[in-house]
PDB file of C-alpha atoms in Angstrom:
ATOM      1  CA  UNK A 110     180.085   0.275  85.397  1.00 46.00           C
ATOM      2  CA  UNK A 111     177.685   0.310  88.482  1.00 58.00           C
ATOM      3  CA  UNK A 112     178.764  -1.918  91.472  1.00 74.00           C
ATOM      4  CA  UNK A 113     181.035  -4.772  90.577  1.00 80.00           C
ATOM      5  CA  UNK A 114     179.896  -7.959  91.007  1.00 79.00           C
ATOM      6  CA  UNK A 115     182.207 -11.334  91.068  1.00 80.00           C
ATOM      7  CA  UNK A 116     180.003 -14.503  89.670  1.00 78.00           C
ATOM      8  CA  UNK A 117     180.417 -18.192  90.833  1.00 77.00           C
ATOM      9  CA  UNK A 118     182.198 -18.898  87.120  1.00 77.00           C
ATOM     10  CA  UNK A 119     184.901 -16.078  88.246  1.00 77.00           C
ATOM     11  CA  UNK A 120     183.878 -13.206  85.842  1.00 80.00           C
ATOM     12  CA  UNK A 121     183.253 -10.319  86.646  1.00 80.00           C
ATOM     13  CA  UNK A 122     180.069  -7.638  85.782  1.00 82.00           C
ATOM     14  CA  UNK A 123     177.617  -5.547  86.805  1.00 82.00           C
ATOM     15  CA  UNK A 124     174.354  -5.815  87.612  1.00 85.00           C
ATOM     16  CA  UNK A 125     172.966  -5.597  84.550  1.00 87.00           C
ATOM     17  CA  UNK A 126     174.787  -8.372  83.415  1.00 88.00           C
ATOM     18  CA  UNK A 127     173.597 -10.083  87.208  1.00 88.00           C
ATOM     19  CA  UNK A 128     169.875  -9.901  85.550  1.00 90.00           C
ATOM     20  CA  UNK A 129     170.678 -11.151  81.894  1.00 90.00           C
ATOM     21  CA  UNK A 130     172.346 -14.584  83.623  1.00 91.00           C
ATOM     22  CA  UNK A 131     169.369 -14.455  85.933  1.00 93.00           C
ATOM     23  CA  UNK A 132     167.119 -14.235  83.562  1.00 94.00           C
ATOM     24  CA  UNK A 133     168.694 -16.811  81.129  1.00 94.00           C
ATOM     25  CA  UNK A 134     169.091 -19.366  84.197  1.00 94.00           C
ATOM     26  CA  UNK A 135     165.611 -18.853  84.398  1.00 94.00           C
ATOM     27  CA  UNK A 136     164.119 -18.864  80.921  1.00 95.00           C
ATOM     28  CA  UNK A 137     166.592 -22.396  80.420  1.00 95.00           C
ATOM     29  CA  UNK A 138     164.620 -23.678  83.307  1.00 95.00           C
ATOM     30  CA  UNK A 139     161.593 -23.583  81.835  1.00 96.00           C
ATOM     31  CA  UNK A 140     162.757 -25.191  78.703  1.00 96.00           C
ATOM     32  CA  UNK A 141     163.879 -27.973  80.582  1.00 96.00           C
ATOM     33  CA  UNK A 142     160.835 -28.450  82.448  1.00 96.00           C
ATOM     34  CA  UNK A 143     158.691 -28.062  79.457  1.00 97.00           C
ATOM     35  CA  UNK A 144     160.812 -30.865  77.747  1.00 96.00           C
ATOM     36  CA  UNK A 145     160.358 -33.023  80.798  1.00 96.00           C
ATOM     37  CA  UNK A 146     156.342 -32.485  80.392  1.00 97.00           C
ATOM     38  CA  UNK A 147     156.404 -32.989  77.113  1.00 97.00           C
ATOM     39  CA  UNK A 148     158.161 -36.057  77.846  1.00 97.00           C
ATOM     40  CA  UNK A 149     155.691 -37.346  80.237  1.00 97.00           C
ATOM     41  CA  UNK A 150     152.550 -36.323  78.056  1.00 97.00           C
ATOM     42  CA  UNK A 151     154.495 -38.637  75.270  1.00 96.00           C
ATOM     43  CA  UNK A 152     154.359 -41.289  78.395  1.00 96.00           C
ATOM     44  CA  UNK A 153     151.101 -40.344  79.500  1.00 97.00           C
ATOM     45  CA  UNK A 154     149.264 -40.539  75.538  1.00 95.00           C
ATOM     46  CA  UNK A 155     147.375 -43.485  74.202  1.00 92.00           C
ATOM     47  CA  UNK A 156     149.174 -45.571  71.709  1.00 86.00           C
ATOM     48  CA  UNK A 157     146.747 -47.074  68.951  1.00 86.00           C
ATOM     49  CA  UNK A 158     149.839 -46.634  66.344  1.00 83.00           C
ATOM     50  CA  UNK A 159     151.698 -44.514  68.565  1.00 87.00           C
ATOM     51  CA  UNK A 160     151.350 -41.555  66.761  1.00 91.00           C
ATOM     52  CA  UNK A 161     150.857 -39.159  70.170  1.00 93.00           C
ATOM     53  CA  UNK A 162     152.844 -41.530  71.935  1.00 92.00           C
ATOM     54  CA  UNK A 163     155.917 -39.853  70.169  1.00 93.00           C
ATOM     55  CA  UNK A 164     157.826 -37.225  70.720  1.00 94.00           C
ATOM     56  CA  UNK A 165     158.582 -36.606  67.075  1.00 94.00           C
ATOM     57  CA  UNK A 166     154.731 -35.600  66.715  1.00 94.00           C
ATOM     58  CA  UNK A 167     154.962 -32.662  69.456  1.00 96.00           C
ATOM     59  CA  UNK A 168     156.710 -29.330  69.986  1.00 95.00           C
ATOM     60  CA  UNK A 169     157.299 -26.758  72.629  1.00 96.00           C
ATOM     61  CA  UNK A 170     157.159 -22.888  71.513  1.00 96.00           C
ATOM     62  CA  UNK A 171     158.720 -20.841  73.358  1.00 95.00           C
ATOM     63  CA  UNK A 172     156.009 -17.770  73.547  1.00 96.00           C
ATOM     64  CA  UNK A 173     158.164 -15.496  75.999  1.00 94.00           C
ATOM     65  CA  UNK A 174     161.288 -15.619  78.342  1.00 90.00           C
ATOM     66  CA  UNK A 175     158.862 -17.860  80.618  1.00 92.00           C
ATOM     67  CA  UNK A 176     156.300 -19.397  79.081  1.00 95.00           C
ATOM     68  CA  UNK A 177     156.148 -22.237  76.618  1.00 97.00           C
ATOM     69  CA  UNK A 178     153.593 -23.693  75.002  1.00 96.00           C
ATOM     70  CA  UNK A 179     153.978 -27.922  73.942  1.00 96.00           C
ATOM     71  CA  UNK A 180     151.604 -28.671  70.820  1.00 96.00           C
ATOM     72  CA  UNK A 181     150.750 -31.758  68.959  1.00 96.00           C
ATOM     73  CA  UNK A 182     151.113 -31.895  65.147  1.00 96.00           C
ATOM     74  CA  UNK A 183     148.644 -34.300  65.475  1.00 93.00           C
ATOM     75  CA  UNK A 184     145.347 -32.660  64.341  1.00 87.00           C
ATOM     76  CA  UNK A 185     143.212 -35.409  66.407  1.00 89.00           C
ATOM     77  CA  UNK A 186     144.721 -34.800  69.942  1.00 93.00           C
ATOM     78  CA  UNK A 187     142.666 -32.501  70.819  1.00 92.00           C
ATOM     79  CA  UNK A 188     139.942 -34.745  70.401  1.00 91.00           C
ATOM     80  CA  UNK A 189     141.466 -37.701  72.097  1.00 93.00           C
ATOM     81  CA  UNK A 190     142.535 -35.573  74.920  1.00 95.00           C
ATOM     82  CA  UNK A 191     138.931 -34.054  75.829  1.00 94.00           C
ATOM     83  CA  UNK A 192     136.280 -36.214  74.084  1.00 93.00           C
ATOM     84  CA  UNK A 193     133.880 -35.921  71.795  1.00 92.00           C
ATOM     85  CA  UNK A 194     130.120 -35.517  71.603  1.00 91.00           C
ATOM     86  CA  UNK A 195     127.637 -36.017  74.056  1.00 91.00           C
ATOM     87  CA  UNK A 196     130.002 -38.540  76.211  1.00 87.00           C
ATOM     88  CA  UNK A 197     132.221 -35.170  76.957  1.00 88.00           C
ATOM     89  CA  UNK A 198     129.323 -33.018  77.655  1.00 89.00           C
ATOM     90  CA  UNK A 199     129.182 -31.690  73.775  1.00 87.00           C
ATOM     91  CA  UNK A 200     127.073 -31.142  70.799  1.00 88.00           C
ATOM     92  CA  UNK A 201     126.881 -34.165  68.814  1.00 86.00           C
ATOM     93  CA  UNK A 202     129.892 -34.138  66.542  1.00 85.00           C
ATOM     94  CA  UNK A 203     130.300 -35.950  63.092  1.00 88.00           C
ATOM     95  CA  UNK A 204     134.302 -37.147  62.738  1.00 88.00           C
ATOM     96  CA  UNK A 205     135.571 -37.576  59.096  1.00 90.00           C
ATOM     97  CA  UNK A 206     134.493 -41.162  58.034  1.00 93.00           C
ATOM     98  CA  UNK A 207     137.785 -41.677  56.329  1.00 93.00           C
ATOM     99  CA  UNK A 208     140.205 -41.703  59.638  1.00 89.00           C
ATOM    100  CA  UNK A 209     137.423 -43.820  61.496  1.00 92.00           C
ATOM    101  CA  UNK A 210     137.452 -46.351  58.553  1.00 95.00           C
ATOM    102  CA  UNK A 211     141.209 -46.885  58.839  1.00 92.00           C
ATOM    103  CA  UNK A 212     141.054 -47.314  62.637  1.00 91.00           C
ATOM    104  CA  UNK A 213     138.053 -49.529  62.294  1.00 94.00           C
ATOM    105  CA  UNK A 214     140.268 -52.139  59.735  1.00 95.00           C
ATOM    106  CA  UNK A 215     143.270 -51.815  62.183  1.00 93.00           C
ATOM    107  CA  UNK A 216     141.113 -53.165  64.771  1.00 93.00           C
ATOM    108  CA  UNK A 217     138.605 -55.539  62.496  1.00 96.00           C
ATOM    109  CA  UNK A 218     135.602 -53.170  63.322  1.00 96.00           C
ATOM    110  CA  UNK A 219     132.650 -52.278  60.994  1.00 97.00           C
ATOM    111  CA  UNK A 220     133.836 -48.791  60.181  1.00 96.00           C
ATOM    112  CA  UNK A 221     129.888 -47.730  59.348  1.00 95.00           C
ATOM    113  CA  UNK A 222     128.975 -48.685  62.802  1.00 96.00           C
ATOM    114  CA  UNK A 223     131.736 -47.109  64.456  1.00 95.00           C
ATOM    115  CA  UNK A 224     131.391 -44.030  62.333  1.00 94.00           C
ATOM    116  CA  UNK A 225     127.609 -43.824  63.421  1.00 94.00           C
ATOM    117  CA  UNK A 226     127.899 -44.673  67.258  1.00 94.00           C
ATOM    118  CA  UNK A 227     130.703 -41.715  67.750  1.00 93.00           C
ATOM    119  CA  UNK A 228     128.839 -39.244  65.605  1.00 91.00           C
ATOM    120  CA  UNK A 229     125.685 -39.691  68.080  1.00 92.00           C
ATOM    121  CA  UNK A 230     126.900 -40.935  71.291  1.00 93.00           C
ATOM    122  CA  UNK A 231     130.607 -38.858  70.763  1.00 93.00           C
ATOM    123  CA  UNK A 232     133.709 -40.263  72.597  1.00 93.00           C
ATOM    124  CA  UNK A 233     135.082 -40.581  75.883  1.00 94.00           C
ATOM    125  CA  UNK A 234     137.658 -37.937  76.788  1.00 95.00           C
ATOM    126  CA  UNK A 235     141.081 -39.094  77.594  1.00 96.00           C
ATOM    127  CA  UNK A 236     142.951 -36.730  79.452  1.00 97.00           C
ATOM    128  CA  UNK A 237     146.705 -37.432  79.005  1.00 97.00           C
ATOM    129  CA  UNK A 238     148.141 -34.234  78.822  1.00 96.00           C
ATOM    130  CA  UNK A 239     146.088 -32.944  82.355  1.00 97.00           C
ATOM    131  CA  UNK A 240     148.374 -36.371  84.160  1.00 97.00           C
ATOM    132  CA  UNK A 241     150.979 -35.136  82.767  1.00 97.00           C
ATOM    133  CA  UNK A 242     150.582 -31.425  84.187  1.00 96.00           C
ATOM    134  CA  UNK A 243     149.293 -32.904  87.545  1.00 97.00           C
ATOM    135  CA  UNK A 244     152.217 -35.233  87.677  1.00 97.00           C
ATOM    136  CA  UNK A 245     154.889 -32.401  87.067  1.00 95.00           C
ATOM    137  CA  UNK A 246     153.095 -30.444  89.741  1.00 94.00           C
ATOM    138  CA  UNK A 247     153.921 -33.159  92.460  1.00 94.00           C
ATOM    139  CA  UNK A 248     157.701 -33.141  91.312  1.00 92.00           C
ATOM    140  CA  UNK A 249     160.503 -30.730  92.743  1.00 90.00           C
ATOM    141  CA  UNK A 250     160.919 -28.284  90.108  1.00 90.00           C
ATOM    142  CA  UNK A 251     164.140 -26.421  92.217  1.00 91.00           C
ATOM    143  CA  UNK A 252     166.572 -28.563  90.713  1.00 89.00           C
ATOM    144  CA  UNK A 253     165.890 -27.410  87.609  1.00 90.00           C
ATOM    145  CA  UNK A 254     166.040 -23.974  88.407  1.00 92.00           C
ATOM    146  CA  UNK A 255     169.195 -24.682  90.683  1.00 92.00           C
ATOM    147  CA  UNK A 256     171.561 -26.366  87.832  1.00 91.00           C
ATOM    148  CA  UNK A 257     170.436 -23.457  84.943  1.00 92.00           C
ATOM    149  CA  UNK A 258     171.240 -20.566  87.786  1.00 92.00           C
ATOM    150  CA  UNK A 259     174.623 -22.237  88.477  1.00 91.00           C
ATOM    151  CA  UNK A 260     175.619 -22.580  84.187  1.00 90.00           C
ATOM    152  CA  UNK A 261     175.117 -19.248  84.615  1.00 89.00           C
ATOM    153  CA  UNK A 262     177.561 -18.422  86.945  1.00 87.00           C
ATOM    154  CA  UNK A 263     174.948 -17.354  89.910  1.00 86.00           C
ATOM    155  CA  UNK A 264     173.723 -19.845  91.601  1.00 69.00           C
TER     156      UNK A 264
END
């Protein structure tokens, strides 16, 4: 065993075993952060039936030790999120009727009309997820980092 080091839980190890706690504390941090933005995208998201307004319909991956990705299993975020058409600087876009009919009813619209105005004029983006990221920028992310290093016997 290289140098001997004592951690903050009272065990003992090398340093090896210094950078896999490290390294956990760390990687745990960003889970909890990206289940605190996923949390305020939920917040953040429109709420016609609420669908993107739950966190039940969204996921984080976890695509390496520090980097996770949140997705919708919503196939129309996307589009809510950045817009649509020629009202979000696009080529004219044609939605499925059948999803525009059954907002139009929800909302006592004429579903043709609706149908017709979005596939010329498109839709204005609404962009939830980007106040979400900008509010978790603005918030102390230390603590996070702090309480994971300290599970792990090093902070």
């Amino acid at each position: 065993m290289s140098d001997e080091i004592t951690f903050s839980d009272g065990t003992k190890g090398d340093t090896d075993e210094l950078v896999r706690r490290v390294k956990r504390g760390f990687s745990g941090s960003i889970d909890d952060i990206a289940d605190a933005l996923l949390a305020k995208v939920c917040e953040e998201a429109p709420t016609d039936q609420g669908l993107l307004h739950n966190k039940s319909n969204w996921g984080t991956e976890k695509v390496d030790d520090f980097s996770r990705k949140i997705v919708s299993f919503q196939n129309y975020s996307l589009y809510v999120h950045q817009g649509t058409g020629p009202a979000a600087g696009h080529a004219p876009y044609t939605p499925p009727f059948e999803p525009i009919k059954q907002w139009a009813e929800r909302h006592n619209l004429p579903a043709g009309a609706i149908w017709r105005h979005i596939s010329r004029y498109g839709t204005q983006p609404n962009p939830f997820a980007d106040r979400a990221i900008e509010w978790m920028n603005r918030q102390n992310l230390d603590g996070y980092t702090i309480g994971r290093l300290q599970s792990e016997g090093v902070g």
